[in-house]
Structures are given as C-alpha cells and as structure tokens.
Amino acid sequence: MSGPVHAALAGDPVLAEHYAAFRAKAESALNPRLVALIRQAIAAVHGMEAAAIDDAALDERTRVCVAYARRIPFEHTAITDPEAASVVAHLGEPGFVAFSVVAALADAECRAGLVDLEGLAGV
Amino acid sequence: MSTIPRVSSAIAGEPAHFGSVLAHQPEISASFFALYGRFWGSDVLAARLKEVARMRNARVTECGFCRNVRFDKAVAQGLGEEVVDDITDGYEASARLTDAEKAVLKFTDALIHDPELLNRDARAALQRHLTPAQIAELGLGVTLFLALAKALITMGLEPDAMERTVLPTPAVLEAAE
C-alpha cells in the first residue's frame, strides 16, 4: 500500500491496516488497469506528476469512465444523471459503487499529498 | 446535483441510502464500517475536533446528508449548535471556536479545497495544537469525510430534505474484531 494517508498512519498500525484493507477492497472490485487509469487521471487534474493518458487509445467503456473520473476533483456536484448512467451501463451497479469509492478516495489522497500529510504527521 | 438515486438499494425493502447502496459491494462495506468505527473509536484526536472537521467538509463539499447528521460523542464533548453555526466562512473570527478548532478548520479547508491555505503560519498553528499522531488521524478523517461526501453526492444519495439528526457515533463491532 502506498499513498500519503497510509504512510501518515505509520504510528498506528491497526488504523493503517484498516485503511489499507478498505482501499484494497474497493480497488479489487474493479479491473486493475481501470483503477490505475482513474488514479492517473485524477492526479493529472490536480497537476501532480502523472503520465498523460492517450484517450484515443482507450475503448469506449474506459474512455467514459476516465472522463467521469476527471470530474470528481472539482466538478462532483455538476455531474449529470446521464453521465452517471453511462458509467453504470458500462460497469453495472456494483461496479459503479466501487468506481465511486475508488475515484473519491483517489481525489482525497491526492489532496492529502498536496498538503504534505506525511510531513505533518512526522513521517 | 441529483437527489434521485443513481444506484438502487441492494437490501430488499430498504430505500437507497449509503449503507443499502454500499451493500452491492459487501466486502467494501464491511471494510469501510470497520475502518470508520476504529477511527471514531480512537481517542487520539477528540471526537469534537473530528466533528468540527466533518462539519466543515459537509458545508464546503455541499453534502446535505453529512451537514444534518451529528455524532453523539462530539455533542457530549460540548459541540453544540451555536458552535457548529460558526463553522462557516469567516470562522477565523469566531469567539466560540477554540484556537485548536480553527487550526483544524484551516487544515480541513486546505485539504478539501486549496492546499495554499496551509501556509507557514497555518502549518505552525496546526503543529502547535496537535501532535503528529493527532494530525495523522485528522488527515485520515478528512480524507474519509471528503471521499464519503463525494461518493454520496455522485451516487445521487443526497436527501431532498432532512431534519438535523443525532446518531450514535460509529463504533467498532466486536464481532468484526
């Protein structure tokens, strides 16, 4: 497990393990490549170091999901019912639930990194 | 922002809400509630400070559900509505919020809104009032509050209207330990 939140919890291994388990369960419910693309797309929106995604190389289903993920950091209240429905159509309801958790966590983790949570926690 | 659920309930007879929708993914649900119970059960950082951060996130993220829920542990620690009312823009001038709470709010704003807000003075204030272990726990909390709020909103689980509701503070289920 990597990331600023898990790292910051080094002094509380039980809580760190619970956090790692939650993130791992959410991510394991999706295709690993899609998880990587979600995290990559959201990191790029935050201006963090992330390789550019070649949208043209993605299949339609993945392109829809990546476009949706890019809306999470700053436009989550503007996402429309049709946008959400298109992701549900591609992933199914259980997949959409996992996707929503993974994308929201990826956004929050980027933000935790941007405030240097690890440094503040003395790690 | 939609108040029409974009996902159905996975629990027969229950409307779509966070728990019934998350039930589509039982392992995610179980791990989330175990984590959330452990987080709120820890007293490294007082529940009142956690709730101050949660209230701020609810307002900035526009999560109506989060905004109307209160956890009883923080209420018992003196977090009354007159204090919650001050967790709005301009909280820096509040006479009801403590300096530690204002430092927590600035950190929360920085994480959920603009990292530039955590300037040198704000960072020093946070480190003056909280230990590194408390900051780690606060960071986890704000991460979860933000992610939970955004997941709720994007899954269309915002209520049309909701009364203020005091709920038992999430706790670790002994059977899950």
PDB file of C-alpha atoms in Angstrom:
ATOM      1  CA  MET A   1       0.000   0.000   0.000  1.00  0.00           C
ATOM      2  CA  SER A   2       1.356   3.401  -0.937  1.00  0.00           C
ATOM      3  CA  GLY A   3      -0.026   6.877  -0.523  1.00  0.00           C
ATOM      4  CA  PRO A   4       0.142   9.719   1.974  1.00  0.00           C
ATOM      5  CA  VAL A   5      -2.737   8.649   4.196  1.00  0.00           C
ATOM      6  CA  HIS A   6      -1.480   5.146   4.824  1.00  0.00           C
ATOM      7  CA  ALA A   7       2.069   6.425   5.291  1.00  0.00           C
ATOM      8  CA  ALA A   8       0.953   9.091   7.770  1.00  0.00           C
ATOM      9  CA  LEU A   9      -0.657   6.386   9.903  1.00  0.00           C
ATOM     10  CA  ALA A  10       2.652   4.596  10.480  1.00  0.00           C
ATOM     11  CA  GLY A  11       2.352   5.259  14.218  1.00  0.00           C
ATOM     12  CA  ASP A  12      -0.992   3.444  14.402  1.00  0.00           C
ATOM     13  CA  PRO A  13      -0.543   0.140  12.577  1.00  0.00           C
ATOM     14  CA  VAL A  14      -4.077  -1.059  13.341  1.00  0.00           C
ATOM     15  CA  LEU A  15      -5.720   2.007  11.848  1.00  0.00           C
ATOM     16  CA  ALA A  16      -3.267   1.911   8.939  1.00  0.00           C
ATOM     17  CA  GLU A  17      -4.200  -1.692   8.261  1.00  0.00           C
ATOM     18  CA  HIS A  18      -7.903  -0.901   8.338  1.00  0.00           C
ATOM     19  CA  TYR A  19      -7.374   1.917   5.852  1.00  0.00           C
ATOM     20  CA  ALA A  20      -5.280  -0.284   3.587  1.00  0.00           C
ATOM     21  CA  ALA A  21      -7.923  -3.010   3.711  1.00  0.00           C
ATOM     22  CA  PHE A  22     -10.695  -0.587   2.775  1.00  0.00           C
ATOM     23  CA  ARG A  23      -8.798   0.835  -0.187  1.00  0.00           C
ATOM     24  CA  ALA A  24      -7.706  -2.614  -1.308  1.00  0.00           C
ATOM     25  CA  LYS A  25     -11.268  -3.986  -1.185  1.00  0.00           C
ATOM     26  CA  ALA A  26     -12.548  -1.066  -3.237  1.00  0.00           C
ATOM     27  CA  GLU A  27      -9.798  -1.343  -5.825  1.00  0.00           C
ATOM     28  CA  SER A  28     -10.019  -5.110  -6.099  1.00  0.00           C
ATOM     29  CA  ALA A  29     -13.636  -4.784  -7.221  1.00  0.00           C
ATOM     30  CA  LEU A  30     -12.504  -3.138 -10.463  1.00  0.00           C
ATOM     31  CA  ASN A  31     -10.169  -4.043 -13.285  1.00  0.00           C
ATOM     32  CA  PRO A  32      -6.623  -3.115 -12.129  1.00  0.00           C
ATOM     33  CA  ARG A  33      -5.975  -1.209 -15.345  1.00  0.00           C
ATOM     34  CA  LEU A  34      -9.088   0.875 -14.803  1.00  0.00           C
ATOM     35  CA  VAL A  35      -8.026   1.604 -11.219  1.00  0.00           C
ATOM     36  CA  ALA A  36      -4.634   2.775 -12.450  1.00  0.00           C
ATOM     37  CA  LEU A  37      -6.261   4.989 -15.070  1.00  0.00           C
ATOM     38  CA  ILE A  38      -8.657   6.519 -12.519  1.00  0.00           C
ATOM     39  CA  ARG A  39      -5.792   7.371 -10.199  1.00  0.00           C
ATOM     40  CA  GLN A  40      -3.672   8.659 -13.079  1.00  0.00           C
ATOM     41  CA  ALA A  41      -6.473  10.840 -14.468  1.00  0.00           C
ATOM     42  CA  ILE A  42      -7.279  12.367 -11.086  1.00  0.00           C
ATOM     43  CA  ALA A  43      -3.617  13.014 -10.267  1.00  0.00           C
ATOM     44  CA  ALA A  44      -3.297  14.830 -13.592  1.00  0.00           C
ATOM     45  CA  VAL A  45      -6.301  17.044 -12.799  1.00  0.00           C
ATOM     46  CA  HIS A  46      -4.550  18.007  -9.570  1.00  0.00           C
ATOM     47  CA  GLY A  47      -1.426  18.881 -11.524  1.00  0.00           C
ATOM     48  CA  MET A  48       0.545  16.148  -9.863  1.00  0.00           C
ATOM     49  CA  GLU A  49       3.144  14.196 -11.724  1.00  0.00           C
ATOM     50  CA  ALA A  50       1.289  11.739 -13.883  1.00  0.00           C
ATOM     51  CA  ALA A  51       1.823  10.455 -17.374  1.00  0.00           C
ATOM     52  CA  ALA A  52      -0.728  11.746 -19.867  1.00  0.00           C
ATOM     53  CA  ILE A  53      -3.493   9.343 -20.810  1.00  0.00           C
ATOM     54  CA  ASP A  54      -3.941   8.743 -24.506  1.00  0.00           C
ATOM     55  CA  ASP A  55      -7.710   8.839 -24.631  1.00  0.00           C
ATOM     56  CA  ALA A  56      -7.746   7.836 -28.274  1.00  0.00           C
ATOM     57  CA  ALA A  57      -6.178   4.521 -27.348  1.00  0.00           C
ATOM     58  CA  LEU A  58      -8.925   3.677 -24.865  1.00  0.00           C
ATOM     59  CA  ASP A  59     -12.023   1.666 -25.655  1.00  0.00           C
ATOM     60  CA  GLU A  60     -15.359   3.468 -25.330  1.00  0.00           C
ATOM     61  CA  ARG A  61     -16.183   1.996 -21.936  1.00  0.00           C
ATOM     62  CA  THR A  62     -12.848   3.018 -20.436  1.00  0.00           C
ATOM     63  CA  ARG A  63     -12.965   6.455 -22.047  1.00  0.00           C
ATOM     64  CA  VAL A  64     -16.359   7.144 -20.441  1.00  0.00           C
ATOM     65  CA  CYS A  65     -15.064   6.089 -17.026  1.00  0.00           C
ATOM     66  CA  VAL A  66     -11.889   8.170 -17.289  1.00  0.00           C
ATOM     67  CA  ALA A  67     -13.856  11.246 -18.388  1.00  0.00           C
ATOM     68  CA  TYR A  68     -16.151  10.788 -15.412  1.00  0.00           C
ATOM     69  CA  ALA A  69     -13.209  10.381 -13.032  1.00  0.00           C
ATOM     70  CA  ARG A  70     -11.757  13.682 -14.222  1.00  0.00           C
ATOM     71  CA  ARG A  71     -14.916  15.417 -12.985  1.00  0.00           C
ATOM     72  CA  ILE A  72     -14.523  14.221  -9.401  1.00  0.00           C
ATOM     73  CA  PRO A  73     -11.870  16.658  -8.093  1.00  0.00           C
ATOM     74  CA  PHE A  74     -13.591  19.961  -8.874  1.00  0.00           C
ATOM     75  CA  GLU A  75     -16.910  19.226 -10.553  1.00  0.00           C
ATOM     76  CA  HIS A  76     -18.537  16.499  -8.484  1.00  0.00           C
ATOM     77  CA  THR A  77     -21.770  18.476  -7.986  1.00  0.00           C
ATOM     78  CA  ALA A  78     -22.070  19.153 -11.727  1.00  0.00           C
ATOM     79  CA  ILE A  79     -22.049  15.505 -12.832  1.00  0.00           C
ATOM     80  CA  THR A  80     -25.331  14.796 -14.569  1.00  0.00           C
ATOM     81  CA  ASP A  81     -27.658  11.835 -14.347  1.00  0.00           C
ATOM     82  CA  PRO A  82     -26.836  10.794 -17.963  1.00  0.00           C
ATOM     83  CA  GLU A  83     -23.102  10.873 -17.224  1.00  0.00           C
ATOM     84  CA  ALA A  84     -23.597   8.650 -14.200  1.00  0.00           C
ATOM     85  CA  ALA A  85     -25.964   6.388 -16.129  1.00  0.00           C
ATOM     86  CA  SER A  86     -23.344   5.842 -18.817  1.00  0.00           C
ATOM     87  CA  VAL A  87     -20.839   4.616 -16.230  1.00  0.00           C
ATOM     88  CA  VAL A  88     -23.489   2.397 -14.635  1.00  0.00           C
ATOM     89  CA  ALA A  89     -24.258   0.989 -18.078  1.00  0.00           C
ATOM     90  CA  HIS A  90     -20.607   0.048 -18.537  1.00  0.00           C
ATOM     91  CA  LEU A  91     -19.774  -1.179 -15.035  1.00  0.00           C
ATOM     92  CA  GLY A  92     -23.131  -2.284 -13.613  1.00  0.00           C
ATOM     93  CA  GLU A  93     -24.404  -1.043 -10.272  1.00  0.00           C
ATOM     94  CA  PRO A  94     -21.874  -2.890  -8.091  1.00  0.00           C
ATOM     95  CA  GLY A  95     -19.095  -1.672 -10.361  1.00  0.00           C
ATOM     96  CA  PHE A  96     -20.369   1.897 -10.206  1.00  0.00           C
ATOM     97  CA  VAL A  97     -20.382   1.754  -6.409  1.00  0.00           C
ATOM     98  CA  ALA A  98     -16.768   0.573  -6.355  1.00  0.00           C
ATOM     99  CA  PHE A  99     -15.832   3.113  -9.001  1.00  0.00           C
ATOM    100  CA  SER A 100     -17.386   5.939  -6.963  1.00  0.00           C
ATOM    101  CA  VAL A 101     -15.422   4.930  -3.871  1.00  0.00           C
ATOM    102  CA  VAL A 102     -12.133   4.445  -5.737  1.00  0.00           C
ATOM    103  CA  ALA A 103     -12.396   7.771  -7.562  1.00  0.00           C
ATOM    104  CA  ALA A 104     -13.394   9.732  -4.458  1.00  0.00           C
ATOM    105  CA  LEU A 105     -10.566   8.161  -2.449  1.00  0.00           C
ATOM    106  CA  ALA A 106      -8.051   8.857  -5.221  1.00  0.00           C
ATOM    107  CA  ASP A 107      -9.058  12.516  -5.204  1.00  0.00           C
ATOM    108  CA  ALA A 108      -8.809  12.770  -1.418  1.00  0.00           C
ATOM    109  CA  GLU A 109      -5.411  11.048  -1.406  1.00  0.00           C
ATOM    110  CA  CYS A 110      -4.056  13.495  -3.971  1.00  0.00           C
ATOM    111  CA  ARG A 111      -5.247  16.324  -1.765  1.00  0.00           C
ATOM    112  CA  ALA A 112      -3.646  14.752   1.317  1.00  0.00           C
ATOM    113  CA  GLY A 113      -0.399  14.597  -0.601  1.00  0.00           C
ATOM    114  CA  LEU A 114      -0.675  18.238  -1.649  1.00  0.00           C
ATOM    115  CA  VAL A 115      -0.871  19.379   1.990  1.00  0.00           C
ATOM    116  CA  ASP A 116       2.078  17.131   2.871  1.00  0.00           C
ATOM    117  CA  LEU A 117       0.149  14.998   5.325  1.00  0.00           C
ATOM    118  CA  GLU A 118       3.122  12.697   5.748  1.00  0.00           C
ATOM    119  CA  GLY A 119       5.400  15.579   6.723  1.00  0.00           C
ATOM    120  CA  LEU A 120       2.831  16.979   9.138  1.00  0.00           C
ATOM    121  CA  ALA A 121       2.493  13.554  10.730  1.00  0.00           C
ATOM    122  CA  GLY A 122       6.238  13.400  11.220  1.00  0.00           C
ATOM    123  CA  VAL A 123       6.776  10.501   8.847  1.00  0.00           C
TER     124      VAL A 123
ATOM    125  CA  MET B   1     -26.753  17.922  -8.012  1.00  0.00           C
ATOM    126  CA  SER B   2     -29.131  14.991  -8.221  1.00  0.00           C
ATOM    127  CA  THR B   3     -31.295  13.885  -5.322  1.00  0.00           C
ATOM    128  CA  ILE B   4     -32.533  10.924  -7.331  1.00  0.00           C
ATOM    129  CA  PRO B   5     -30.529   7.797  -6.519  1.00  0.00           C
ATOM    130  CA  ARG B   6     -28.323   6.700  -9.396  1.00  0.00           C
ATOM    131  CA  VAL B   7     -27.917   3.257  -7.826  1.00  0.00           C
ATOM    132  CA  SER B   8     -30.627   1.044  -6.387  1.00  0.00           C
ATOM    133  CA  SER B   9     -30.680  -0.353  -2.881  1.00  0.00           C
ATOM    134  CA  ALA B  10     -29.098  -3.781  -2.558  1.00  0.00           C
ATOM    135  CA  ILE B  11     -31.168  -4.523   0.530  1.00  0.00           C
ATOM    136  CA  ALA B  12     -34.738  -5.654  -0.122  1.00  0.00           C
ATOM    137  CA  GLY B  13     -37.320  -3.328   1.381  1.00  0.00           C
ATOM    138  CA  GLU B  14     -34.895  -0.508   2.115  1.00  0.00           C
ATOM    139  CA  PRO B  15     -34.627   2.709   0.145  1.00  0.00           C
ATOM    140  CA  ALA B  16     -31.359   3.689  -1.474  1.00  0.00           C
ATOM    141  CA  HIS B  17     -29.048   5.207   1.121  1.00  0.00           C
ATOM    142  CA  PHE B  18     -25.328   4.933   1.685  1.00  0.00           C
ATOM    143  CA  GLY B  19     -25.497   1.643   3.581  1.00  0.00           C
ATOM    144  CA  SER B  20     -28.013  -0.057   1.298  1.00  0.00           C
ATOM    145  CA  VAL B  21     -26.167   1.024  -1.853  1.00  0.00           C
ATOM    146  CA  LEU B  22     -22.767   0.066  -0.481  1.00  0.00           C
ATOM    147  CA  ALA B  23     -24.295  -3.371   0.150  1.00  0.00           C
ATOM    148  CA  HIS B  24     -23.815  -4.018  -3.572  1.00  0.00           C
ATOM    149  CA  GLN B  25     -20.188  -4.486  -2.518  1.00  0.00           C
ATOM    150  CA  PRO B  26     -20.317  -6.345   0.840  1.00  0.00           C
ATOM    151  CA  GLU B  27     -16.537  -6.529   1.265  1.00  0.00           C
ATOM    152  CA  ILE B  28     -16.088  -2.811   0.646  1.00  0.00           C
ATOM    153  CA  SER B  29     -18.953  -2.104   3.022  1.00  0.00           C
ATOM    154  CA  ALA B  30     -17.551  -4.286   5.804  1.00  0.00           C
ATOM    155  CA  SER B  31     -14.070  -2.834   5.496  1.00  0.00           C
ATOM    156  CA  PHE B  32     -15.395   0.730   5.430  1.00  0.00           C
ATOM    157  CA  PHE B  33     -17.506   0.355   8.553  1.00  0.00           C
ATOM    158  CA  ALA B  34     -14.655  -1.423  10.366  1.00  0.00           C
ATOM    159  CA  LEU B  35     -12.339   1.467   9.470  1.00  0.00           C
ATOM    160  CA  TYR B  36     -14.870   4.163  10.320  1.00  0.00           C
ATOM    161  CA  GLY B  37     -15.677   2.553  13.657  1.00  0.00           C
ATOM    162  CA  ARG B  38     -12.000   2.246  14.518  1.00  0.00           C
ATOM    163  CA  PHE B  39     -11.400   5.869  13.518  1.00  0.00           C
ATOM    164  CA  TRP B  40     -14.237   7.250  15.630  1.00  0.00           C
ATOM    165  CA  GLY B  41     -13.447   4.882  18.488  1.00  0.00           C
ATOM    166  CA  SER B  42      -9.893   6.146  18.760  1.00  0.00           C
ATOM    167  CA  ASP B  43      -9.402   8.932  21.260  1.00  0.00           C
ATOM    168  CA  VAL B  44      -6.029  10.051  19.917  1.00  0.00           C
ATOM    169  CA  LEU B  45      -7.893  13.015  18.460  1.00  0.00           C
ATOM    170  CA  ALA B  46     -11.011  14.130  20.348  1.00  0.00           C
ATOM    171  CA  ALA B  47     -14.325  13.388  18.683  1.00  0.00           C
ATOM    172  CA  ARG B  48     -15.211  17.068  18.966  1.00  0.00           C
ATOM    173  CA  LEU B  49     -12.271  18.032  16.731  1.00  0.00           C
ATOM    174  CA  LYS B  50     -13.126  15.270  14.272  1.00  0.00           C
ATOM    175  CA  GLU B  51     -16.706  16.505  14.133  1.00  0.00           C
ATOM    176  CA  VAL B  52     -15.588  20.104  13.582  1.00  0.00           C
ATOM    177  CA  ALA B  53     -13.647  18.918  10.513  1.00  0.00           C
ATOM    178  CA  ARG B  54     -16.566  16.779   9.340  1.00  0.00           C
ATOM    179  CA  MET B  55     -18.972  19.708   9.601  1.00  0.00           C
ATOM    180  CA  ARG B  56     -16.641  21.935   7.608  1.00  0.00           C
ATOM    181  CA  ASN B  57     -16.280  19.288   4.909  1.00  0.00           C
ATOM    182  CA  ALA B  58     -20.056  18.887   4.761  1.00  0.00           C
ATOM    183  CA  ARG B  59     -20.518  22.584   4.100  1.00  0.00           C
ATOM    184  CA  VAL B  60     -17.734  23.041   1.576  1.00  0.00           C
ATOM    185  CA  THR B  61     -18.487  19.811  -0.286  1.00  0.00           C
ATOM    186  CA  GLU B  62     -22.230  20.564  -0.225  1.00  0.00           C
ATOM    187  CA  CYS B  63     -23.185  17.249   1.330  1.00  0.00           C
ATOM    188  CA  GLY B  64     -26.632  17.829   2.805  1.00  0.00           C
ATOM    189  CA  PHE B  65     -26.751  14.424   4.464  1.00  0.00           C
ATOM    190  CA  CYS B  66     -23.408  14.976   6.201  1.00  0.00           C
ATOM    191  CA  ARG B  67     -24.433  18.510   7.147  1.00  0.00           C
ATOM    192  CA  ASN B  68     -27.531  17.345   9.018  1.00  0.00           C
ATOM    193  CA  VAL B  69     -26.017  14.431  10.909  1.00  0.00           C
ATOM    194  CA  ARG B  70     -24.436  14.905  14.315  1.00  0.00           C
ATOM    195  CA  PHE B  71     -22.495  12.204  16.153  1.00  0.00           C
ATOM    196  CA  ASP B  72     -23.397  11.930  19.813  1.00  0.00           C
ATOM    197  CA  LYS B  73     -19.827  11.604  21.092  1.00  0.00           C
ATOM    198  CA  ALA B  74     -18.975  15.095  19.849  1.00  0.00           C
ATOM    199  CA  VAL B  75     -22.239  16.504  21.182  1.00  0.00           C
ATOM    200  CA  ALA B  76     -21.346  15.045  24.596  1.00  0.00           C
ATOM    201  CA  GLN B  77     -17.997  16.811  24.322  1.00  0.00           C
ATOM    202  CA  GLY B  78     -19.802  20.146  24.081  1.00  0.00           C
ATOM    203  CA  LEU B  79     -20.131  20.671  20.360  1.00  0.00           C
ATOM    204  CA  GLY B  80     -23.457  22.471  20.394  1.00  0.00           C
ATOM    205  CA  GLU B  81     -25.279  24.072  17.503  1.00  0.00           C
ATOM    206  CA  GLU B  82     -24.099  27.541  18.453  1.00  0.00           C
ATOM    207  CA  VAL B  83     -20.540  26.347  17.797  1.00  0.00           C
ATOM    208  CA  VAL B  84     -21.464  24.434  14.631  1.00  0.00           C
ATOM    209  CA  ASP B  85     -23.134  27.592  13.324  1.00  0.00           C
ATOM    210  CA  ASP B  86     -19.729  29.280  13.386  1.00  0.00           C
ATOM    211  CA  ILE B  87     -18.141  26.617  11.150  1.00  0.00           C
ATOM    212  CA  THR B  88     -18.760  28.729   8.110  1.00  0.00           C
ATOM    213  CA  ASP B  89     -16.728  31.185   6.060  1.00  0.00           C
ATOM    214  CA  GLY B  90     -15.192  33.678   8.466  1.00  0.00           C
ATOM    215  CA  TYR B  91     -14.749  31.086  11.235  1.00  0.00           C
ATOM    216  CA  GLU B  92     -11.395  32.701  11.995  1.00  0.00           C
ATOM    217  CA  ALA B  93     -13.251  35.479  13.834  1.00  0.00           C
ATOM    218  CA  SER B  94     -15.457  33.171  15.898  1.00  0.00           C
ATOM    219  CA  ALA B  95     -15.388  33.655  19.645  1.00  0.00           C
ATOM    220  CA  ARG B  96     -16.914  30.210  20.207  1.00  0.00           C
ATOM    221  CA  LEU B  97     -14.369  28.121  18.322  1.00  0.00           C
ATOM    222  CA  THR B  98     -11.088  27.431  20.094  1.00  0.00           C
ATOM    223  CA  ASP B  99      -7.722  28.144  18.504  1.00  0.00           C
ATOM    224  CA  ALA B 100      -7.181  24.404  18.092  1.00  0.00           C
ATOM    225  CA  GLU B 101     -10.512  24.104  16.275  1.00  0.00           C
ATOM    226  CA  LYS B 102      -9.606  26.997  13.988  1.00  0.00           C
ATOM    227  CA  ALA B 103      -6.307  25.292  13.176  1.00  0.00           C
ATOM    228  CA  VAL B 104      -8.195  22.091  12.379  1.00  0.00           C
ATOM    229  CA  LEU B 105     -10.588  24.024  10.148  1.00  0.00           C
ATOM    230  CA  LYS B 106      -7.745  25.654   8.234  1.00  0.00           C
ATOM    231  CA  PHE B 107      -6.161  22.250   7.633  1.00  0.00           C
ATOM    232  CA  THR B 108      -9.529  20.896   6.523  1.00  0.00           C
ATOM    233  CA  ASP B 109     -10.021  23.757   4.081  1.00  0.00           C
ATOM    234  CA  ALA B 110      -6.526  23.209   2.716  1.00  0.00           C
ATOM    235  CA  LEU B 111      -7.082  19.517   2.140  1.00  0.00           C
ATOM    236  CA  ILE B 112     -10.557  19.681   0.663  1.00  0.00           C
ATOM    237  CA  HIS B 113     -10.304  22.996  -1.161  1.00  0.00           C
ATOM    238  CA  ASP B 114      -6.951  24.739  -1.601  1.00  0.00           C
ATOM    239  CA  PRO B 115      -3.592  23.455  -0.321  1.00  0.00           C
ATOM    240  CA  GLU B 116      -2.197  27.009  -0.473  1.00  0.00           C
ATOM    241  CA  LEU B 117      -4.314  27.831   2.583  1.00  0.00           C
ATOM    242  CA  LEU B 118      -1.940  25.776   4.696  1.00  0.00           C
ATOM    243  CA  ASN B 119       0.736  28.459   4.670  1.00  0.00           C
ATOM    244  CA  ARG B 120       3.619  28.599   7.113  1.00  0.00           C
ATOM    245  CA  ASP B 121       1.543  30.205   9.872  1.00  0.00           C
ATOM    246  CA  ALA B 122      -1.347  27.783   9.455  1.00  0.00           C
ATOM    247  CA  ARG B 123       1.009  24.830   9.450  1.00  0.00           C
ATOM    248  CA  ALA B 124       2.735  26.093  12.596  1.00  0.00           C
ATOM    249  CA  ALA B 125      -0.609  26.617  14.318  1.00  0.00           C
ATOM    250  CA  LEU B 126      -1.701  23.093  13.486  1.00  0.00           C
ATOM    251  CA  GLN B 127       1.544  21.648  14.813  1.00  0.00           C
ATOM    252  CA  ARG B 128       1.288  23.786  17.951  1.00  0.00           C
ATOM    253  CA  HIS B 129      -2.131  22.441  18.826  1.00  0.00           C
ATOM    254  CA  LEU B 130      -1.913  18.847  17.572  1.00  0.00           C
ATOM    255  CA  THR B 131       0.679  16.123  17.907  1.00  0.00           C
ATOM    256  CA  PRO B 132       1.893  14.328  14.773  1.00  0.00           C
ATOM    257  CA  ALA B 133      -0.288  11.329  15.700  1.00  0.00           C
ATOM    258  CA  GLN B 134      -3.330  13.572  16.028  1.00  0.00           C
ATOM    259  CA  ILE B 135      -2.598  15.187  12.667  1.00  0.00           C
ATOM    260  CA  ALA B 136      -2.331  11.743  11.073  1.00  0.00           C
ATOM    261  CA  GLU B 137      -5.727  10.809  12.474  1.00  0.00           C
ATOM    262  CA  LEU B 138      -7.190  14.132  11.371  1.00  0.00           C
ATOM    263  CA  GLY B 139      -5.780  13.580   7.888  1.00  0.00           C
ATOM    264  CA  LEU B 140      -7.420  10.175   7.716  1.00  0.00           C
ATOM    265  CA  GLY B 141     -10.686  11.653   8.906  1.00  0.00           C
ATOM    266  CA  VAL B 142     -10.783  14.485   6.393  1.00  0.00           C
ATOM    267  CA  THR B 143      -9.823  12.047   3.634  1.00  0.00           C
ATOM    268  CA  LEU B 144     -12.754   9.811   4.564  1.00  0.00           C
ATOM    269  CA  PHE B 145     -15.206  12.675   5.080  1.00  0.00           C
ATOM    270  CA  LEU B 146     -14.368  14.107   1.671  1.00  0.00           C
ATOM    271  CA  ALA B 147     -14.453  10.783  -0.148  1.00  0.00           C
ATOM    272  CA  LEU B 148     -17.675   9.735   1.556  1.00  0.00           C
ATOM    273  CA  ALA B 149     -19.365  13.038   0.738  1.00  0.00           C
ATOM    274  CA  LYS B 150     -18.330  12.923  -2.904  1.00  0.00           C
ATOM    275  CA  ALA B 151     -19.393   9.292  -3.242  1.00  0.00           C
ATOM    276  CA  LEU B 152     -22.765  10.115  -1.690  1.00  0.00           C
ATOM    277  CA  ILE B 153     -23.317  13.079  -3.985  1.00  0.00           C
ATOM    278  CA  THR B 154     -22.205  11.396  -7.192  1.00  0.00           C
ATOM    279  CA  MET B 155     -24.334   8.323  -6.466  1.00  0.00           C
ATOM    280  CA  GLY B 156     -27.357  10.614  -6.137  1.00  0.00           C
ATOM    281  CA  LEU B 157     -27.897   9.870  -2.452  1.00  0.00           C
ATOM    282  CA  GLU B 158     -28.413  13.411  -1.273  1.00  0.00           C
ATOM    283  CA  PRO B 159     -31.745  13.835   0.535  1.00  0.00           C
ATOM    284  CA  ASP B 160     -34.361  16.263  -0.777  1.00  0.00           C
ATOM    285  CA  ALA B 161     -34.817  17.456   2.769  1.00  0.00           C
ATOM    286  CA  MET B 162     -33.544  16.199   6.086  1.00  0.00           C
ATOM    287  CA  GLU B 163     -34.016  17.107   9.723  1.00  0.00           C
ATOM    288  CA  ARG B 164     -30.976  17.513  11.907  1.00  0.00           C
ATOM    289  CA  THR B 165     -30.322  14.045  13.321  1.00  0.00           C
ATOM    290  CA  VAL B 166     -28.095  12.977  16.201  1.00  0.00           C
ATOM    291  CA  LEU B 167     -26.753   9.479  15.535  1.00  0.00           C
ATOM    292  CA  PRO B 168     -24.719   7.098  17.683  1.00  0.00           C
ATOM    293  CA  THR B 169     -21.063   7.606  16.877  1.00  0.00           C
ATOM    294  CA  PRO B 170     -19.743   4.848  14.597  1.00  0.00           C
ATOM    295  CA  ALA B 171     -18.111   2.173  16.680  1.00  0.00           C
ATOM    296  CA  VAL B 172     -16.085  -0.961  16.182  1.00  0.00           C
ATOM    297  CA  LEU B 173     -18.318  -4.001  16.061  1.00  0.00           C
ATOM    298  CA  GLU B 174     -16.841  -6.525  18.451  1.00  0.00           C
ATOM    299  CA  ALA B 175     -17.792  -9.412  16.197  1.00  0.00           C
ATOM    300  CA  ALA B 176     -15.683  -7.853  13.445  1.00  0.00           C
ATOM    301  CA  GLU B 177     -12.553  -7.672  15.589  1.00  0.00           C
TER     302      GLU B 177
END
